[in-house]
mmCIF file with all atom_site columns, C-alpha atoms in Angstrom:
data_model
loop_
_atom_site.group_PDB
_atom_site.id
_atom_site.type_symbol
_atom_site.label_atom_id
_atom_site.label_alt_id
_atom_site.label_comp_id
_atom_site.label_asym_id
_atom_site.label_entity_id
_atom_site.label_seq_id
_atom_site.pdbx_PDB_ins_code
_atom_site.Cartn_x
_atom_site.Cartn_y
_atom_site.Cartn_z
_atom_site.occupancy
_atom_site.B_iso_or_equiv
_atom_site.pdbx_formal_charge
_atom_site.auth_seq_id
_atom_site.auth_comp_id
_atom_site.auth_asym_id
_atom_site.auth_atom_id
_atom_site.pdbx_PDB_model_num
ATOM 1   C CA . MET A 1 1   ? 0.000   0.000  0.000   1.00 53.00 ? 1   MET A CA 1
ATOM 2   C CA . ASN A 1 2   ? 1.198   3.508  -0.831  1.00 65.00 ? 2   ASN A CA 1
ATOM 3   C CA . THR A 1 3   ? 1.840   5.501  2.366   1.00 72.00 ? 3   THR A CA 1
ATOM 4   C CA . ASP A 1 4   ? 3.291   8.666  0.843   1.00 76.00 ? 4   ASP A CA 1
ATOM 5   C CA . ASN A 1 5   ? 0.725   10.959 2.493   1.00 74.00 ? 5   ASN A CA 1
ATOM 6   C CA . ILE A 1 6   ? 1.446   9.590  5.957   1.00 78.00 ? 6   ILE A CA 1
ATOM 7   C CA . GLU A 1 7   ? 5.191   9.856  5.469   1.00 85.00 ? 7   GLU A CA 1
ATOM 8   C CA . ARG A 1 8   ? 4.863   13.393 4.086   1.00 85.00 ? 8   ARG A CA 1
ATOM 9   C CA . ARG A 1 9   ? 2.742   14.456 7.087   1.00 85.00 ? 9   ARG A CA 1
ATOM 10  C CA . LEU A 1 10  ? 5.222   12.940 9.575   1.00 89.00 ? 10  LEU A CA 1
ATOM 11  C CA . ASN A 1 11  ? 8.076   14.806 7.870   1.00 92.00 ? 11  ASN A CA 1
ATOM 12  C CA . SER A 1 12  ? 6.069   18.019 8.029   1.00 92.00 ? 12  SER A CA 1
ATOM 13  C CA . PHE A 1 13  ? 5.318   17.390 11.729  1.00 91.00 ? 13  PHE A CA 1
ATOM 14  C CA . ALA A 1 14  ? 8.977   16.769 12.578  1.00 93.00 ? 14  ALA A CA 1
ATOM 15  C CA . LYS A 1 15  ? 10.219  19.783 10.560  1.00 95.00 ? 15  LYS A CA 1
ATOM 16  C CA . GLN A 1 16  ? 7.791   22.058 12.396  1.00 95.00 ? 16  GLN A CA 1
ATOM 17  C CA . VAL A 1 17  ? 8.820   20.697 15.828  1.00 94.00 ? 17  VAL A CA 1
ATOM 18  C CA . VAL A 1 18  ? 12.497  21.302 14.981  1.00 95.00 ? 18  VAL A CA 1
ATOM 19  C CA . LYS A 1 19  ? 11.812  24.805 13.603  1.00 96.00 ? 19  LYS A CA 1
ATOM 20  C CA . ASP A 1 20  ? 9.709   25.844 16.618  1.00 95.00 ? 20  ASP A CA 1
ATOM 21  C CA . SER A 1 21  ? 12.296  24.431 19.033  1.00 93.00 ? 21  SER A CA 1
ATOM 22  C CA . GLN A 1 22  ? 15.053  26.369 17.296  1.00 94.00 ? 22  GLN A CA 1
ATOM 23  C CA . ASP A 1 23  ? 12.945  29.544 17.357  1.00 93.00 ? 23  ASP A CA 1
ATOM 24  C CA . ILE A 1 24  ? 12.357  29.249 21.122  1.00 92.00 ? 24  ILE A CA 1
ATOM 25  C CA . LEU A 1 25  ? 16.058  28.621 21.729  1.00 91.00 ? 25  LEU A CA 1
ATOM 26  C CA . GLN A 1 26  ? 16.979  31.578 19.525  1.00 91.00 ? 26  GLN A CA 1
ATOM 27  C CA . LYS A 1 27  ? 14.642  33.826 21.507  1.00 91.00 ? 27  LYS A CA 1
ATOM 28  C CA . GLU A 1 28  ? 15.818  32.576 24.921  1.00 88.00 ? 28  GLU A CA 1
ATOM 29  C CA . LYS A 1 29  ? 19.540  31.940 24.380  1.00 83.00 ? 29  LYS A CA 1
ATOM 30  C CA . GLY A 1 30  ? 20.514  33.469 21.042  1.00 79.00 ? 30  GLY A CA 1
ATOM 31  C CA . SER A 1 31  ? 22.290  31.498 18.343  1.00 74.00 ? 31  SER A CA 1
ATOM 32  C CA . THR A 1 32  ? 23.690  28.349 19.931  1.00 80.00 ? 32  THR A CA 1
ATOM 33  C CA . SER A 1 33  ? 25.280  25.102 18.818  1.00 88.00 ? 33  SER A CA 1
ATOM 34  C CA . LEU A 1 34  ? 22.378  23.317 20.533  1.00 90.00 ? 34  LEU A CA 1
ATOM 35  C CA . SER A 1 35  ? 19.924  24.967 18.167  1.00 91.00 ? 35  SER A CA 1
ATOM 36  C CA . LYS A 1 36  ? 21.980  23.809 15.185  1.00 91.00 ? 36  LYS A CA 1
ATOM 37  C CA . SER A 1 37  ? 22.212  20.248 16.523  1.00 94.00 ? 37  SER A CA 1
ATOM 38  C CA . ILE A 1 38  ? 18.430  19.602 16.582  1.00 94.00 ? 38  ILE A CA 1
ATOM 39  C CA . ARG A 1 39  ? 17.369  17.269 13.786  1.00 95.00 ? 39  ARG A CA 1
ATOM 40  C CA . PHE A 1 40  ? 14.923  14.463 13.014  1.00 95.00 ? 40  PHE A CA 1
ATOM 41  C CA . GLN A 1 41  ? 14.624  11.238 11.081  1.00 94.00 ? 41  GLN A CA 1
ATOM 42  C CA . VAL A 1 42  ? 11.430  9.655  9.783   1.00 91.00 ? 42  VAL A CA 1
ATOM 43  C CA . SER A 1 43  ? 11.860  6.025  8.799   1.00 90.00 ? 43  SER A CA 1
ATOM 44  C CA . LYS A 1 44  ? 9.561   3.284  7.585   1.00 87.00 ? 44  LYS A CA 1
ATOM 45  C CA . GLU A 1 45  ? 9.642   0.199  9.779   1.00 85.00 ? 45  GLU A CA 1
ATOM 46  C CA . GLU A 1 46  ? 7.888   -3.146 9.803   1.00 84.00 ? 46  GLU A CA 1
ATOM 47  C CA . GLY A 1 47  ? 4.955   -2.024 11.979  1.00 78.00 ? 47  GLY A CA 1
ATOM 48  C CA . GLY A 1 48  ? 4.623   1.492  10.558  1.00 81.00 ? 48  GLY A CA 1
ATOM 49  C CA . PHE A 1 49  ? 6.704   4.659  10.800  1.00 84.00 ? 49  PHE A CA 1
ATOM 50  C CA . SER A 1 50  ? 9.168   5.941  13.349  1.00 88.00 ? 50  SER A CA 1
ATOM 51  C CA . THR A 1 51  ? 9.954   9.621  13.962  1.00 91.00 ? 51  THR A CA 1
ATOM 52  C CA . LYS A 1 52  ? 13.097  10.220 15.996  1.00 94.00 ? 52  LYS A CA 1
ATOM 53  C CA . PHE A 1 53  ? 14.505  13.527 17.197  1.00 94.00 ? 53  PHE A CA 1
ATOM 54  C CA . TYR A 1 54  ? 18.166  14.175 17.994  1.00 95.00 ? 54  TYR A CA 1
ATOM 55  C CA . MET A 1 55  ? 20.016  17.033 19.698  1.00 94.00 ? 55  MET A CA 1
ATOM 56  C CA . ALA A 1 56  ? 23.186  17.723 21.664  1.00 92.00 ? 56  ALA A CA 1
ATOM 57  C CA . GLU A 1 57  ? 23.210  15.896 24.996  1.00 89.00 ? 57  GLU A CA 1
ATOM 58  C CA . TYR A 1 58  ? 22.873  18.991 27.156  1.00 88.00 ? 58  TYR A CA 1
ATOM 59  C CA . GLY A 1 59  ? 19.666  19.918 25.327  1.00 90.00 ? 59  GLY A CA 1
ATOM 60  C CA . GLU A 1 60  ? 17.663  17.622 27.577  1.00 91.00 ? 60  GLU A CA 1
ATOM 61  C CA . TYR A 1 61  ? 19.010  19.442 30.649  1.00 91.00 ? 61  TYR A CA 1
ATOM 62  C CA . LEU A 1 62  ? 17.898  22.796 29.234  1.00 90.00 ? 62  LEU A CA 1
ATOM 63  C CA . ASP A 1 63  ? 14.568  21.380 28.105  1.00 91.00 ? 63  ASP A CA 1
ATOM 64  C CA . LYS A 1 64  ? 13.667  19.693 31.407  1.00 92.00 ? 64  LYS A CA 1
ATOM 65  C CA . GLY A 1 65  ? 15.757  21.827 33.744  1.00 93.00 ? 65  GLY A CA 1
ATOM 66  C CA . VAL A 1 66  ? 18.026  20.672 36.571  1.00 94.00 ? 66  VAL A CA 1
ATOM 67  C CA . SER A 1 67  ? 17.046  20.887 40.235  1.00 94.00 ? 67  SER A CA 1
ATOM 68  C CA . GLY A 1 68  ? 19.525  22.431 42.632  1.00 92.00 ? 68  GLY A CA 1
ATOM 69  C CA . ASN A 1 69  ? 20.202  21.069 46.083  1.00 92.00 ? 69  ASN A CA 1
ATOM 70  C CA . LYS A 1 70  ? 17.908  23.759 47.575  1.00 92.00 ? 70  LYS A CA 1
ATOM 71  C CA . VAL A 1 71  ? 15.393  24.490 44.784  1.00 92.00 ? 71  VAL A CA 1
ATOM 72  C CA . GLN A 1 72  ? 13.240  21.862 43.031  1.00 93.00 ? 72  GLN A CA 1
ATOM 73  C CA . ARG A 1 73  ? 12.811  22.546 39.282  1.00 93.00 ? 73  ARG A CA 1
ATOM 74  C CA . SER A 1 74  ? 9.921   21.385 37.101  1.00 92.00 ? 74  SER A CA 1
ATOM 75  C CA . TYR A 1 75  ? 9.021   21.482 33.421  1.00 91.00 ? 75  TYR A CA 1
ATOM 76  C CA . LYS A 1 76  ? 5.936   21.178 31.214  1.00 89.00 ? 76  LYS A CA 1
ATOM 77  C CA . ASP A 1 77  ? 5.897   18.003 29.154  1.00 87.00 ? 77  ASP A CA 1
ATOM 78  C CA . TYR A 1 78  ? 4.331   17.605 25.708  1.00 85.00 ? 78  TYR A CA 1
ATOM 79  C CA . ASP A 1 79  ? 0.903   16.989 27.334  1.00 85.00 ? 79  ASP A CA 1
ATOM 80  C CA . ASN A 1 80  ? 1.273   20.325 29.194  1.00 85.00 ? 80  ASN A CA 1
ATOM 81  C CA . GLN A 1 81  ? 1.559   18.456 32.507  1.00 89.00 ? 81  GLN A CA 1
ATOM 82  C CA . THR A 1 82  ? 3.957   19.897 35.068  1.00 91.00 ? 82  THR A CA 1
ATOM 83  C CA . LYS A 1 83  ? 6.576   17.323 36.046  1.00 91.00 ? 83  LYS A CA 1
ATOM 84  C CA . THR A 1 84  ? 9.569   17.418 38.362  1.00 93.00 ? 84  THR A CA 1
ATOM 85  C CA . SER A 1 85  ? 12.919  17.520 36.602  1.00 93.00 ? 85  SER A CA 1
ATOM 86  C CA . PRO A 1 86  ? 14.617  14.100 36.558  1.00 94.00 ? 86  PRO A CA 1
ATOM 87  C CA . TYR A 1 87  ? 18.027  15.795 36.931  1.00 93.00 ? 87  TYR A CA 1
ATOM 88  C CA . LYS A 1 88  ? 19.510  17.213 40.128  1.00 93.00 ? 88  LYS A CA 1
ATOM 89  C CA . TYR A 1 89  ? 22.733  18.666 41.495  1.00 91.00 ? 89  TYR A CA 1
ATOM 90  C CA . THR A 1 90  ? 23.554  16.994 44.804  1.00 88.00 ? 90  THR A CA 1
ATOM 91  C CA . THR A 1 91  ? 27.091  17.496 46.070  1.00 86.00 ? 91  THR A CA 1
ATOM 92  C CA . LYS A 1 92  ? 28.918  18.904 43.042  1.00 87.00 ? 92  LYS A CA 1
ATOM 93  C CA . GLY A 1 93  ? 28.041  21.892 40.875  1.00 87.00 ? 93  GLY A CA 1
ATOM 94  C CA . PRO A 1 94  ? 29.017  22.578 37.287  1.00 89.00 ? 94  PRO A CA 1
ATOM 95  C CA . PRO A 1 95  ? 32.788  22.599 36.612  1.00 88.00 ? 95  PRO A CA 1
ATOM 96  C CA . ILE A 1 96  ? 34.329  25.956 37.503  1.00 84.00 ? 96  ILE A CA 1
ATOM 97  C CA . ASP A 1 97  ? 36.937  25.864 34.719  1.00 81.00 ? 97  ASP A CA 1
ATOM 98  C CA . ILE A 1 98  ? 34.195  25.546 32.075  1.00 85.00 ? 98  ILE A CA 1
ATOM 99  C CA . LEU A 1 99  ? 32.239  28.396 33.665  1.00 86.00 ? 99  LEU A CA 1
ATOM 100 C CA . SER A 1 100 ? 35.435  30.460 33.765  1.00 81.00 ? 100 SER A CA 1
ATOM 101 C CA . LYS A 1 101 ? 35.853  29.959 29.991  1.00 82.00 ? 101 LYS A CA 1
ATOM 102 C CA . TRP A 1 102 ? 32.212  30.891 29.488  1.00 81.00 ? 102 TRP A CA 1
ATOM 103 C CA . VAL A 1 103 ? 32.614  34.079 31.578  1.00 80.00 ? 103 VAL A CA 1
ATOM 104 C CA . LYS A 1 104 ? 35.687  35.047 29.547  1.00 78.00 ? 104 LYS A CA 1
ATOM 105 C CA . LYS A 1 105 ? 33.970  34.262 26.217  1.00 80.00 ? 105 LYS A CA 1
ATOM 106 C CA . LYS A 1 106 ? 30.931  36.370 27.162  1.00 77.00 ? 106 LYS A CA 1
ATOM 107 C CA . GLY A 1 107 ? 33.139  39.209 28.358  1.00 77.00 ? 107 GLY A CA 1
ATOM 108 C CA . ILE A 1 108 ? 31.442  39.382 31.751  1.00 74.00 ? 108 ILE A CA 1
ATOM 109 C CA . LYS A 1 109 ? 33.366  41.390 34.325  1.00 71.00 ? 109 LYS A CA 1
ATOM 110 C CA . GLY A 1 110 ? 32.874  40.545 37.981  1.00 65.00 ? 110 GLY A CA 1
ATOM 111 C CA . HIS A 1 111 ? 33.421  43.776 39.902  1.00 65.00 ? 111 HIS A CA 1
ATOM 112 C CA . GLY A 1 112 ? 35.280  43.188 43.137  1.00 59.00 ? 112 GLY A CA 1
ATOM 113 C CA . MET A 1 113 ? 35.920  39.560 42.207  1.00 60.00 ? 113 MET A CA 1
ATOM 114 C CA . LYS A 1 114 ? 39.505  38.383 42.375  1.00 61.00 ? 114 LYS A CA 1
ATOM 115 C CA . LYS A 1 115 ? 41.276  35.918 40.116  1.00 62.00 ? 115 LYS A CA 1
ATOM 116 C CA . GLY A 1 116 ? 42.987  32.847 41.418  1.00 61.00 ? 116 GLY A CA 1
ATOM 117 C CA . ARG A 1 117 ? 44.664  29.745 40.047  1.00 59.00 ? 117 ARG A CA 1
ATOM 118 C CA . ASP A 1 118 ? 42.964  26.376 39.898  1.00 59.00 ? 118 ASP A CA 1
ATOM 119 C CA . LYS A 1 119 ? 44.898  23.831 42.002  1.00 61.00 ? 119 LYS A CA 1
ATOM 120 C CA . ASN A 1 120 ? 44.466  21.051 39.441  1.00 64.00 ? 120 ASN A CA 1
ATOM 121 C CA . THR A 1 121 ? 44.990  22.796 36.106  1.00 60.00 ? 121 THR A CA 1
ATOM 122 C CA . GLY A 1 122 ? 46.949  25.911 37.074  1.00 56.00 ? 122 GLY A CA 1
ATOM 123 C CA . ARG A 1 123 ? 44.570  28.058 34.975  1.00 59.00 ? 123 ARG A CA 1
ATOM 124 C CA . TYR A 1 124 ? 43.340  31.392 36.161  1.00 59.00 ? 124 TYR A CA 1
ATOM 125 C CA . ILE A 1 125 ? 39.744  31.294 37.293  1.00 64.00 ? 125 ILE A CA 1
ATOM 126 C CA . THR A 1 126 ? 37.546  34.137 38.335  1.00 71.00 ? 126 THR A CA 1
ATOM 127 C CA . GLY A 1 127 ? 35.683  34.474 41.581  1.00 77.00 ? 127 GLY A CA 1
ATOM 128 C CA . LEU A 1 128 ? 32.627  35.104 39.423  1.00 82.00 ? 128 LEU A CA 1
ATOM 129 C CA . ALA A 1 129 ? 32.861  31.577 37.959  1.00 83.00 ? 129 ALA A CA 1
ATOM 130 C CA . ILE A 1 130 ? 32.970  30.142 41.487  1.00 84.00 ? 130 ILE A CA 1
ATOM 131 C CA . TYR A 1 131 ? 29.962  32.264 42.467  1.00 86.00 ? 131 TYR A CA 1
ATOM 132 C CA . ILE A 1 132 ? 27.984  31.178 39.374  1.00 89.00 ? 132 ILE A CA 1
ATOM 133 C CA . SER A 1 133 ? 28.832  27.529 40.001  1.00 90.00 ? 133 SER A CA 1
ATOM 134 C CA . HIS A 1 134 ? 27.596  27.804 43.584  1.00 91.00 ? 134 HIS A CA 1
ATOM 135 C CA . LYS A 1 135 ? 24.342  29.488 42.473  1.00 92.00 ? 135 LYS A CA 1
ATOM 136 C CA . ILE A 1 136 ? 23.676  26.832 39.832  1.00 92.00 ? 136 ILE A CA 1
ATOM 137 C CA . LYS A 1 137 ? 24.396  24.077 42.357  1.00 93.00 ? 137 LYS A CA 1
ATOM 138 C CA . THR A 1 138 ? 21.918  25.495 44.896  1.00 93.00 ? 138 THR A CA 1
ATOM 139 C CA . ARG A 1 139 ? 19.217  26.862 42.565  1.00 93.00 ? 139 ARG A CA 1
ATOM 140 C CA . GLY A 1 140 ? 19.584  24.582 39.560  1.00 93.00 ? 140 GLY A CA 1
ATOM 141 C CA . ILE A 1 141 ? 18.852  25.428 35.936  1.00 92.00 ? 141 ILE A CA 1
ATOM 142 C CA . LYS A 1 142 ? 15.385  26.628 34.973  1.00 92.00 ? 142 LYS A CA 1
ATOM 143 C CA . SER A 1 143 ? 13.565  24.582 32.340  1.00 91.00 ? 143 SER A CA 1
ATOM 144 C CA . LEU A 1 144 ? 13.018  26.176 28.944  1.00 90.00 ? 144 LEU A CA 1
ATOM 145 C CA . SER A 1 145 ? 10.685  23.425 27.635  1.00 89.00 ? 145 SER A CA 1
ATOM 146 C CA . PHE A 1 146 ? 11.971  24.493 24.222  1.00 93.00 ? 146 PHE A CA 1
ATOM 147 C CA . PHE A 1 147 ? 11.351  21.015 22.802  1.00 92.00 ? 147 PHE A CA 1
ATOM 148 C CA . GLN A 1 148 ? 8.406   19.773 24.894  1.00 91.00 ? 148 GLN A CA 1
ATOM 149 C CA . ARG A 1 149 ? 6.088   22.699 24.032  1.00 91.00 ? 149 ARG A CA 1
ATOM 150 C CA . PRO A 1 150 ? 6.419   22.481 20.222  1.00 93.00 ? 150 PRO A CA 1
ATOM 151 C CA . LEU A 1 151 ? 6.236   18.683 20.368  1.00 91.00 ? 151 LEU A CA 1
ATOM 152 C CA . GLY A 1 152 ? 2.925   18.828 22.250  1.00 89.00 ? 152 GLY A CA 1
ATOM 153 C CA . LEU A 1 153 ? 1.384   21.481 19.996  1.00 90.00 ? 153 LEU A CA 1
ATOM 154 C CA . GLU A 1 154 ? 2.403   19.748 16.786  1.00 90.00 ? 154 GLU A CA 1
ATOM 155 C CA . PHE A 1 155 ? 1.386   16.323 18.111  1.00 88.00 ? 155 PHE A CA 1
ATOM 156 C CA . LYS A 1 156 ? -2.179  17.570 18.685  1.00 86.00 ? 156 LYS A CA 1
ATOM 157 C CA . LYS A 1 157 ? -2.286  18.790 15.081  1.00 87.00 ? 157 LYS A CA 1
ATOM 158 C CA . LEU A 1 158 ? -0.814  15.485 13.908  1.00 84.00 ? 158 LEU A CA 1
ATOM 159 C CA . GLU A 1 159 ? -3.516  13.473 15.697  1.00 81.00 ? 159 GLU A CA 1
ATOM 160 C CA . ASN A 1 160 ? -6.209  15.448 13.874  1.00 78.00 ? 160 ASN A CA 1
ATOM 161 C CA . ASP A 1 161 ? -4.519  15.177 10.459  1.00 79.00 ? 161 ASP A CA 1
ATOM 162 C CA . MET A 1 162 ? -3.469  11.529 10.631  1.00 74.00 ? 162 MET A CA 1
ATOM 163 C CA . LEU A 1 163 ? -6.943  10.138 9.950   1.00 73.00 ? 163 LEU A CA 1
ATOM 164 C CA . LYS A 1 164 ? -7.168  12.322 6.840   1.00 73.00 ? 164 LYS A CA 1
ATOM 165 C CA . MET A 1 165 ? -3.772  11.097 5.605   1.00 71.00 ? 165 MET A CA 1
ATOM 166 C CA . ILE A 1 166 ? -4.680  7.437  6.164   1.00 69.00 ? 166 ILE A CA 1
ATOM 167 C CA . THR A 1 167 ? -7.958  7.995  4.299   1.00 72.00 ? 167 THR A CA 1
ATOM 168 C CA . LEU A 1 168 ? -6.101  9.562  1.354   1.00 68.00 ? 168 LEU A CA 1
ATOM 169 C CA . ASP A 1 169 ? -3.607  6.693  1.227   1.00 64.00 ? 169 ASP A CA 1
ATOM 170 C CA . ILE A 1 170 ? -6.392  4.076  1.366   1.00 68.00 ? 170 ILE A CA 1
ATOM 171 C CA . ARG A 1 171 ? -8.322  5.851  -1.415  1.00 67.00 ? 171 ARG A CA 1
ATOM 172 C CA . SER A 1 172 ? -5.150  5.986  -3.486  1.00 63.00 ? 172 SER A CA 1
ATOM 173 C CA . TYR A 1 173 ? -4.607  2.263  -2.887  1.00 59.00 ? 173 TYR A CA 1
ATOM 174 C CA . LEU A 1 174 ? -8.209  1.359  -3.735  1.00 57.00 ? 174 LEU A CA 1
ATOM 175 C CA . THR A 1 175 ? -8.232  3.371  -6.959  1.00 58.00 ? 175 THR A CA 1
ATOM 176 C CA . GLU A 1 176 ? -4.985  1.686  -8.059  1.00 56.00 ? 176 GLU A CA 1
ATOM 177 C CA . PHE A 1 177 ? -6.182  -1.759 -7.026  1.00 54.00 ? 177 PHE A CA 1
ATOM 178 C CA . TYR A 1 178 ? -9.707  -1.550 -8.503  1.00 54.00 ? 178 TYR A CA 1
ATOM 179 C CA . ARG A 1 179 ? -8.908  0.454  -11.613 1.00 52.00 ? 179 ARG A CA 1
ATOM 180 C CA . PRO A 1 180 ? -11.527 -0.527 -14.250 1.00 56.00 ? 180 PRO A CA 1
ATOM 181 C CA . LYS A 1 181 ? -10.265 -1.752 -17.630 1.00 57.00 ? 181 LYS A CA 1
#
């Protein structure tokens, strides 16, 4: 049976989820490598179709948030249900050397913050990076739901359209199969 309409609709669904996710990330964080890493794959399998989404690993942390050791974070899933983040900082925060690089890259100046050397690497780190690491460890990272929101909205549209696409494919199959001579 010809399933072109179904496959076309799934591709359209996935493209829109990726585009909307990238738009939300662009608005919230600016141009990022995470935004560029979001992609999808629609494939035909034995029991039907499979739509898979891929992104950089840390995308899930931004999407669902990370609880701190003092503040519990939550996110809205694709059904618009509020759920507690499955990720949590317990004893360690984010690496200070990475935050120090980020602070330098962004050109952020910590007024009254002193520089010091890291005992392990010997690199200069700022007091601001230590402060940010401590804040992230205690308060966590707020969820953006940049992927969950578009997925839920587009999935509702997909549910409504899928019956139409199946009907079109069946009609196409029947007209090919029962073509009068």
